XYZ file of C-alpha atoms in Angstrom:
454
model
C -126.488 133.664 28.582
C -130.001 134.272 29.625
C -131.034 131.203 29.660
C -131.147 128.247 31.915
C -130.062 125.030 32.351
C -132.393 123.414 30.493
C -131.660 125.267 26.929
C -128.366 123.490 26.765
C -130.218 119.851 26.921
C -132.800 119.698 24.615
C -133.647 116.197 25.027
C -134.249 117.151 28.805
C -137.789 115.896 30.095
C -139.468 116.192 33.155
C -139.504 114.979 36.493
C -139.999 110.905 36.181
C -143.774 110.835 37.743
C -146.209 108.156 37.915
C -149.160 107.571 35.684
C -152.902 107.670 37.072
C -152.940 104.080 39.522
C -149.354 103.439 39.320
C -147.571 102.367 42.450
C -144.543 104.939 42.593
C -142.962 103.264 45.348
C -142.509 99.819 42.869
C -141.857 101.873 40.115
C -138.966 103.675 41.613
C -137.717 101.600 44.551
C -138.039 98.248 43.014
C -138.507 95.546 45.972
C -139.649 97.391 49.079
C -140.297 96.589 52.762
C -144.712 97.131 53.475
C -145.205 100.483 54.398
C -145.086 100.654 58.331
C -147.944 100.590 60.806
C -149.619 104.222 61.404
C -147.605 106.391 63.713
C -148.896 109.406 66.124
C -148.591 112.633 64.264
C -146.350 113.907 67.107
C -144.090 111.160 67.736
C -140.492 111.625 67.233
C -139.436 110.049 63.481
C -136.141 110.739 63.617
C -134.398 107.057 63.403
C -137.634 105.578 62.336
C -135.984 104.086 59.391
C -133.877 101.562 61.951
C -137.176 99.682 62.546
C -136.220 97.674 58.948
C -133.964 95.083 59.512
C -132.000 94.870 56.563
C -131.408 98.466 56.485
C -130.515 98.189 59.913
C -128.148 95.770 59.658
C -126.439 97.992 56.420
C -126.705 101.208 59.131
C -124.313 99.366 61.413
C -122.022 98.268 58.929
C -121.539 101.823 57.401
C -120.672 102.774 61.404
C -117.591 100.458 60.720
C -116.973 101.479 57.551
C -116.891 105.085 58.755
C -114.884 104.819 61.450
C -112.185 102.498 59.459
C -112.300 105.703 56.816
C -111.417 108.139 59.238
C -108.543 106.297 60.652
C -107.388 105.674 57.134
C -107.555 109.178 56.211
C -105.915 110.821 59.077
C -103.306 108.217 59.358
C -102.529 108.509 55.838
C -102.277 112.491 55.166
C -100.112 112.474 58.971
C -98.193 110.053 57.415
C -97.523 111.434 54.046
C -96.816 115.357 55.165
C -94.786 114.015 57.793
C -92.354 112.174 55.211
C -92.784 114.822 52.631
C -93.116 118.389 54.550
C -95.154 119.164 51.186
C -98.293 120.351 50.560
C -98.122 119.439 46.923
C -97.748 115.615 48.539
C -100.458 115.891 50.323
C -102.877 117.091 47.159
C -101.472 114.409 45.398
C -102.194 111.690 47.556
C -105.318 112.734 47.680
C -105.393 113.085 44.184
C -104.309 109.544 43.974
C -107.531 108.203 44.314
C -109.263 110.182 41.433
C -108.359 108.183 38.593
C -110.063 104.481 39.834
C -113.096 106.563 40.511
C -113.188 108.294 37.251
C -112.413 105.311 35.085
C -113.828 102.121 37.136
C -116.762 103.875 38.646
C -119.119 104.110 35.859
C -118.715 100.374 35.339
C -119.442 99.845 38.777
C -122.266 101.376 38.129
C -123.294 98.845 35.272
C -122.523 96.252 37.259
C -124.468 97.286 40.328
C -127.666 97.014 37.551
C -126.779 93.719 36.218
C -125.042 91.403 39.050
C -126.002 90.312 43.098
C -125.397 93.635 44.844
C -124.644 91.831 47.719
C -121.560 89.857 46.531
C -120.551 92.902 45.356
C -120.204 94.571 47.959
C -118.995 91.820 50.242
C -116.107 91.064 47.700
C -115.082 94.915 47.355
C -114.749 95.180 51.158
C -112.813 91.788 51.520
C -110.232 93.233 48.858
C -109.889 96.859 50.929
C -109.710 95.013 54.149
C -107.036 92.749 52.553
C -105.214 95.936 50.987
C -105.073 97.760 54.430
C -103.783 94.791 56.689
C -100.729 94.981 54.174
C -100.346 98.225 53.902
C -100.193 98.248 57.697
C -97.499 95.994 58.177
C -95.379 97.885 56.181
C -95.868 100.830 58.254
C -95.513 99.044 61.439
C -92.467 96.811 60.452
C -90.556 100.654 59.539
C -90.363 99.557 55.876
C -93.575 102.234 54.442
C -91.980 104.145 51.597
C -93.910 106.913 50.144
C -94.660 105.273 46.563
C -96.103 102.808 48.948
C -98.737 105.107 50.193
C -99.633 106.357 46.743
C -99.919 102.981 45.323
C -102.255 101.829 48.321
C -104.295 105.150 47.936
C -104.655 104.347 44.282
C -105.719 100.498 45.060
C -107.384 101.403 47.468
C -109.666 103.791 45.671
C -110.452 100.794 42.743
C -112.248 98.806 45.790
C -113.766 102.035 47.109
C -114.855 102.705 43.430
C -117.324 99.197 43.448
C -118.119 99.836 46.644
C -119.819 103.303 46.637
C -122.665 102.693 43.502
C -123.558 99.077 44.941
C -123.965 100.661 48.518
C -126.258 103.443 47.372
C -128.519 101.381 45.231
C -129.030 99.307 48.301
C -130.877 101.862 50.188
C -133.792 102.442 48.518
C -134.664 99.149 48.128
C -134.281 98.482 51.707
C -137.164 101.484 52.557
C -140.560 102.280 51.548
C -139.952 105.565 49.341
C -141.822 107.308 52.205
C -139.139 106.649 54.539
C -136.259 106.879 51.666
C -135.203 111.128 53.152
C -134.504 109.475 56.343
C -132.669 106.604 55.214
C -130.364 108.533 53.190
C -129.499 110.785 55.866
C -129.631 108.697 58.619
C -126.720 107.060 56.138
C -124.858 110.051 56.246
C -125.793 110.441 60.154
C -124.154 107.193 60.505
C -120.846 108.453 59.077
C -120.343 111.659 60.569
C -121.658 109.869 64.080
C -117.970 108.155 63.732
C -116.613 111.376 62.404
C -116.831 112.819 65.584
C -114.646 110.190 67.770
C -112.960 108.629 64.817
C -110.797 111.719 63.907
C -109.908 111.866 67.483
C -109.469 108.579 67.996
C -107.009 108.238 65.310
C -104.821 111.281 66.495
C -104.321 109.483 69.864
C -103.485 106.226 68.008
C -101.087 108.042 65.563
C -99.266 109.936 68.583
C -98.537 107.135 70.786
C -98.485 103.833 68.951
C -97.857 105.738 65.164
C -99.953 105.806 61.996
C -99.222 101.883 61.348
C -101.786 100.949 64.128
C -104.703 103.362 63.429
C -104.065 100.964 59.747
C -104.145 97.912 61.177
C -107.528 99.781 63.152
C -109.092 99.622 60.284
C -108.733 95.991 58.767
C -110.139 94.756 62.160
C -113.263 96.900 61.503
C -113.384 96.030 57.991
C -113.710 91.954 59.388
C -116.568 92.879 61.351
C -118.275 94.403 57.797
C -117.853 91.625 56.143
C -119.702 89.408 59.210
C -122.581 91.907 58.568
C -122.984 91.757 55.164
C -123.452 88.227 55.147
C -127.087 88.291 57.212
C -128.232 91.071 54.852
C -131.157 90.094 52.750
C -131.095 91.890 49.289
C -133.637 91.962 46.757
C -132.685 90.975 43.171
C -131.297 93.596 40.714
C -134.227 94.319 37.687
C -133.566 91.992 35.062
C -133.730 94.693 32.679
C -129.837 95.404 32.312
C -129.144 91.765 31.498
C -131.284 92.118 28.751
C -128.406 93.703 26.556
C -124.755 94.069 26.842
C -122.430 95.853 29.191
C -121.723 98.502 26.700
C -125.166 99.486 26.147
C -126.064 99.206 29.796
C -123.087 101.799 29.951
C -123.979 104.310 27.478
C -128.012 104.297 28.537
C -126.619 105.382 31.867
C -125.213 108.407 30.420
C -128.261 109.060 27.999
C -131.046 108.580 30.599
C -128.992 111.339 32.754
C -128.661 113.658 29.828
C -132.337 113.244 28.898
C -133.926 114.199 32.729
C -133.478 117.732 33.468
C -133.950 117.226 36.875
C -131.528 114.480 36.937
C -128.820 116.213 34.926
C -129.289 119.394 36.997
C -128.545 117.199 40.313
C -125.295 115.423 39.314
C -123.962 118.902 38.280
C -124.710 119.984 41.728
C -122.843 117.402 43.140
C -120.219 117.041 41.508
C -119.124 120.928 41.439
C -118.528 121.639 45.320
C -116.913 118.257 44.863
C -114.024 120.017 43.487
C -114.317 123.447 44.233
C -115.086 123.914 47.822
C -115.130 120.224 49.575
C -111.255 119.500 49.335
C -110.789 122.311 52.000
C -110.705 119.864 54.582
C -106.938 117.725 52.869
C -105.672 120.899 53.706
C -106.279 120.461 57.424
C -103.068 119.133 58.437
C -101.497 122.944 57.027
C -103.664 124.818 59.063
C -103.280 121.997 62.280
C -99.442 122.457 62.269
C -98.394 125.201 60.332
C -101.003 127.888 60.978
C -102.412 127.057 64.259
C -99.475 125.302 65.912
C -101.600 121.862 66.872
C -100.019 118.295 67.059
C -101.868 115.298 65.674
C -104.071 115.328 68.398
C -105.307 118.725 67.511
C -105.393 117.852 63.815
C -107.725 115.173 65.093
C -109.722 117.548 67.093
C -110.367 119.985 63.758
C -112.046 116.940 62.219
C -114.128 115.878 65.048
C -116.116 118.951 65.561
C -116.759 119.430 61.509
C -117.971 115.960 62.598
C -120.401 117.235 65.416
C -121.894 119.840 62.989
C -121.974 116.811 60.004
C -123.701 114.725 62.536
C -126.086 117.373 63.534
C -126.888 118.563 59.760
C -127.956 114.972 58.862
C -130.024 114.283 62.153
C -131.728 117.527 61.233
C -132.145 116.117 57.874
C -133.257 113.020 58.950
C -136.088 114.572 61.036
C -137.595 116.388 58.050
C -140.226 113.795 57.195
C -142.252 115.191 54.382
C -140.226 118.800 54.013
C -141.847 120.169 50.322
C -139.185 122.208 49.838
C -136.017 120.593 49.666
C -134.849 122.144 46.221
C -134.515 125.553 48.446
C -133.012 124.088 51.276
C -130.634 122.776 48.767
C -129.672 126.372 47.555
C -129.311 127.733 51.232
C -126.941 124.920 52.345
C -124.476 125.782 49.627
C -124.438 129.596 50.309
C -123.808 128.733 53.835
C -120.972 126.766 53.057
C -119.613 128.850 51.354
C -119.906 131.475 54.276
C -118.586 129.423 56.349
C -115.478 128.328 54.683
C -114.589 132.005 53.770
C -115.259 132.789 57.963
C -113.006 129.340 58.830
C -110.226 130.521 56.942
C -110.181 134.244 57.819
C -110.498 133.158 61.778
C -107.963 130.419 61.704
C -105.317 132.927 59.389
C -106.095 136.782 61.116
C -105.635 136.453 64.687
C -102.372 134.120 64.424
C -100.994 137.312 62.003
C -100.928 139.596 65.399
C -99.543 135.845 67.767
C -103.194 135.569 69.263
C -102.845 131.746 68.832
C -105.657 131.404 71.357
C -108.731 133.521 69.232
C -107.705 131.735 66.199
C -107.527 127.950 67.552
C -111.697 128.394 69.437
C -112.559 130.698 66.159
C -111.973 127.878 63.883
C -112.801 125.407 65.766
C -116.331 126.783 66.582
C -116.721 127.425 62.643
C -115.744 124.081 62.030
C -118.888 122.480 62.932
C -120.752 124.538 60.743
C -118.445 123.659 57.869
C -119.232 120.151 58.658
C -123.031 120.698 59.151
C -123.590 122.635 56.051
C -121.540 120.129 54.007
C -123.651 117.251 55.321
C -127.020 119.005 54.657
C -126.327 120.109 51.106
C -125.032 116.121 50.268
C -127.792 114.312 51.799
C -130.636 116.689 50.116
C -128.921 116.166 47.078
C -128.346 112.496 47.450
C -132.152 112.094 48.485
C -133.406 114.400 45.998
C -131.639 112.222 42.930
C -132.646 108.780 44.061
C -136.280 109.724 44.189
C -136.078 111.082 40.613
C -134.347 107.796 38.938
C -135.651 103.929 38.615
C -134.601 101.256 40.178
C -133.138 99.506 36.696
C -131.031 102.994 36.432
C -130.392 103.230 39.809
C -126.634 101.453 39.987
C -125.525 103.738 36.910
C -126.759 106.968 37.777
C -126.032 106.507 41.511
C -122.230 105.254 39.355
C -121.591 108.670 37.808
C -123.017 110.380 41.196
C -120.355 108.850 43.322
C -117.632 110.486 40.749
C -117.419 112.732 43.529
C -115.161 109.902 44.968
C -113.135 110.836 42.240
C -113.651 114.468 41.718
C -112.656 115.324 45.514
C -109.638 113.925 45.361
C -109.138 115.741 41.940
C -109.632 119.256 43.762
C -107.573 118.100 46.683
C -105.056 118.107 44.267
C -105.658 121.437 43.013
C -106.367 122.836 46.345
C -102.614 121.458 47.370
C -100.825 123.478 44.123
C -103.038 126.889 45.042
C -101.913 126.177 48.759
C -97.701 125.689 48.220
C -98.521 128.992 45.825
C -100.670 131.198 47.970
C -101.142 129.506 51.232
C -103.559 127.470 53.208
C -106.045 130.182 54.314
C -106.661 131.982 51.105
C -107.092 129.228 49.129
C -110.387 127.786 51.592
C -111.624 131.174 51.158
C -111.118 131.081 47.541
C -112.757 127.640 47.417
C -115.319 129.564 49.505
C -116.076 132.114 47.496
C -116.426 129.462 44.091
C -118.807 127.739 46.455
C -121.153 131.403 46.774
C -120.888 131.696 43.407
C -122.039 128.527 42.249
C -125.263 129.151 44.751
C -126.047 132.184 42.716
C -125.683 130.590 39.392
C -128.012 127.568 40.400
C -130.869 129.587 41.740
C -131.035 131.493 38.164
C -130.043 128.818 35.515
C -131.508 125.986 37.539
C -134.506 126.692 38.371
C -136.158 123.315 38.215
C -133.804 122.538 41.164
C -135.241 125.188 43.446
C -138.724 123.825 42.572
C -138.052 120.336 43.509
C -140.224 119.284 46.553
């Protein structure tokens, strides 16, 4: 057990790097924007990715998207532990949406390399837009059963499953790779920036019109997605995945992961806390009602400030510019994660234990936001880190089996709702915690190409 990673995958190479006079930018990005004029050494970079139009234009979309999300997903797990009192229900609707991730993603991913990205992407979000305006009505007319909400979550989840490769391959060709850091968490910026008033929003919605309305919310947004994506301008995919069929395009996606260390090394740090430590947050609506005594509103409230601290991780991200040690940063975001879920739990459960409702509703509030910032960190290093070791003919199916963390957080939502009917809310977050620590530790010695990354 000595030794690392890279011992189990002996077909594992090296970083992807240039040759002597080769453009990396091309080689990597595909299609990019000219680099941008020179900038003062001391001027503030932060959003300078915004100054591309087409990646603009995505930016604003993926503020709809976002906030359309959040309604969805505090409507929906409301709705469902309302009907069902169960925390088993809740994991499992959750859960619900693993299976289209796990089985249609990967294809998506094949796709994403050998179709128009943007039809793709317009068509997946006219189908989920479709889905919700229906599965609004039901709610609103007082005829929602709960199969009903498991079979949208699991439709749902197929659009979703499209949706999430084509949208990531999309970025780096819409930014010189200079730039590509800041687009990717300027990305994440511009989810969590919803994060923050979506959650709330929806708990307002949900308590005085019901969950139907923060549903119907969302297909409005969802129109206004679709207006966007028709001015984008994307570059054609690489014609290299038309060049054989579907089924090799599939399994060269899995064999060009397996063969890059790097690569290989990434996806198994993103798809771990996936299901170990990032479900936490389905079992929000347990500690909201039954351990901290708050209404929708407060459940709402929970999820807005881990939205302030996501926000803030990814604008702090975003303002890196050319950080050289990212693979480190990388390792300290997921050790204080971990932290912080274990501290979450343990100030949300103690305090109500001797009735001081008060300490434990600021405590885990306040720890919260750091939840949500080091979340946000850890996933946009991560995401940044992988597309600048990958091509831009691989990019759709490695970005494919990436964004099985679609399906593997719904997966450990699942799991995290069996530990919590069995041993509670609280000390299953700081069990997920803990996994989350340990998983730190066993990267920095048996992946050590990861803390080298730059």
């Amino acid at each position: 057990m000595s030794q690392d990673l890279s011992s189990k995958n002996p077909l594992a190479s090296t970083i992807t790097t240039p040759q002597a006079g080769e453009d990396r930018g091309t080689q990597q990005h595909g299609h990019v924007p000219p680099p941008p004029v020179k900038r003062k050494r001391f001027s503030i970079r932060t959003f300078r990715s915004l100054k591309y139009r087409d990646y603009r234009i995505l930016w604003i979309s993926i503020l709809f998207m976002s906030a359309g999300q959040w309604m969805e997903h505090i409507a929906l797990n409301w709705l469902v532990y309302q009907m069902t009192d169960s925390a088993l229900m809740l994991g499992a609707i959750n859960g619900a949406r693993a299976i289209p991730f796990l089985i249609v993603g990967p294809w998506a991913g094949v796709a994403a390399d050998r179709f128009d990205r943007k039809k793709l992407m317009w068509m997946s979000q006219a189908y989920v837009m479709a889905l919700t305006a229906v599965i609004a009505g039901l709610i609103i007319s007082g005829h929602i059963q709960v199969w009903h909400l498991f079979a949208f979550t699991f439709l749902n989840a197929m659009g979703w499953s499209v949706t999430q490769p084509v949208r990531q391959t999309l970025v780096p060709n819409l930014v010189p790779k200079e730039e590509l850091i800041n687009a990717v968490a300027l990305q994440s910026a511009g989810f969590n920036s919803t994060r923050v008033l979506g959650p709330a929003a929806a708990g307002l919605i949900i308590g005085f019109a019901g969950p139907g309305w923060a549903f119907a919310a969302k297909a409005i947004m969802y129109l206004a997605i679709l207006v966007l994506i028709f001015f984008l301008k994307v570059p054609p995919t690489p014609s290299t995945a038309r060049e054989t069929s579907a089924t090799s395009n599939f399994k060269e996606g899995f064999k060009y992961i397996w063969g890059n260390q790097a690569v290989f090394s990434l996806i198994i740090l993103a798809l771990v806390p996936i299901l170990i430590a990032f479900p936490a947050q389905s079992l929000m609506p347990i500690f909201a009602r039954d351990v901290l005594g708050f209404g929708p509103e407060g459940y709402g409230l929970m999820l807005s400030v881990a939205g302030i601290g996501a926000l803030t991780g990814t604008l702090g991200v975003a303002s890196l510019g050319g950080f050289q040690h990212k693979g480190k940063l990388l390792m300290g975001a997921c050790i204080a994660l971990g932290v912080s879920l274990v501290l979450f739990a343990l100030a949300a459960w103690l305090p109500t234990l001797w009735g001081n409702y008060s300490l434990a509703r600021s405590g885990s509030l306040i720890l919260m936001v750091f939840v949500g910032g080091f979340q946000m960190i850890y996933m946009s290093l991560n995401n940044t880190m992988l597309h600048l070791n990958i091509t831009d003919d691989m990019r759709g199916r490695v970005m494919s089996i990436y964004m099985l963390d679609q399906g593997m957080a719904p997966l450990g939502s699942l799991l995290a709702g069996v530990a919590a009917d069995s041993f509670g809310a609280p000390l299953t977050v700081v069990a997920a915690g803990v996994l989350c620590l340990l998983l730190a530790i066993f990267a920095m010695f048996r992946m050590p190409i990861v803390r080298r990354l730059t």
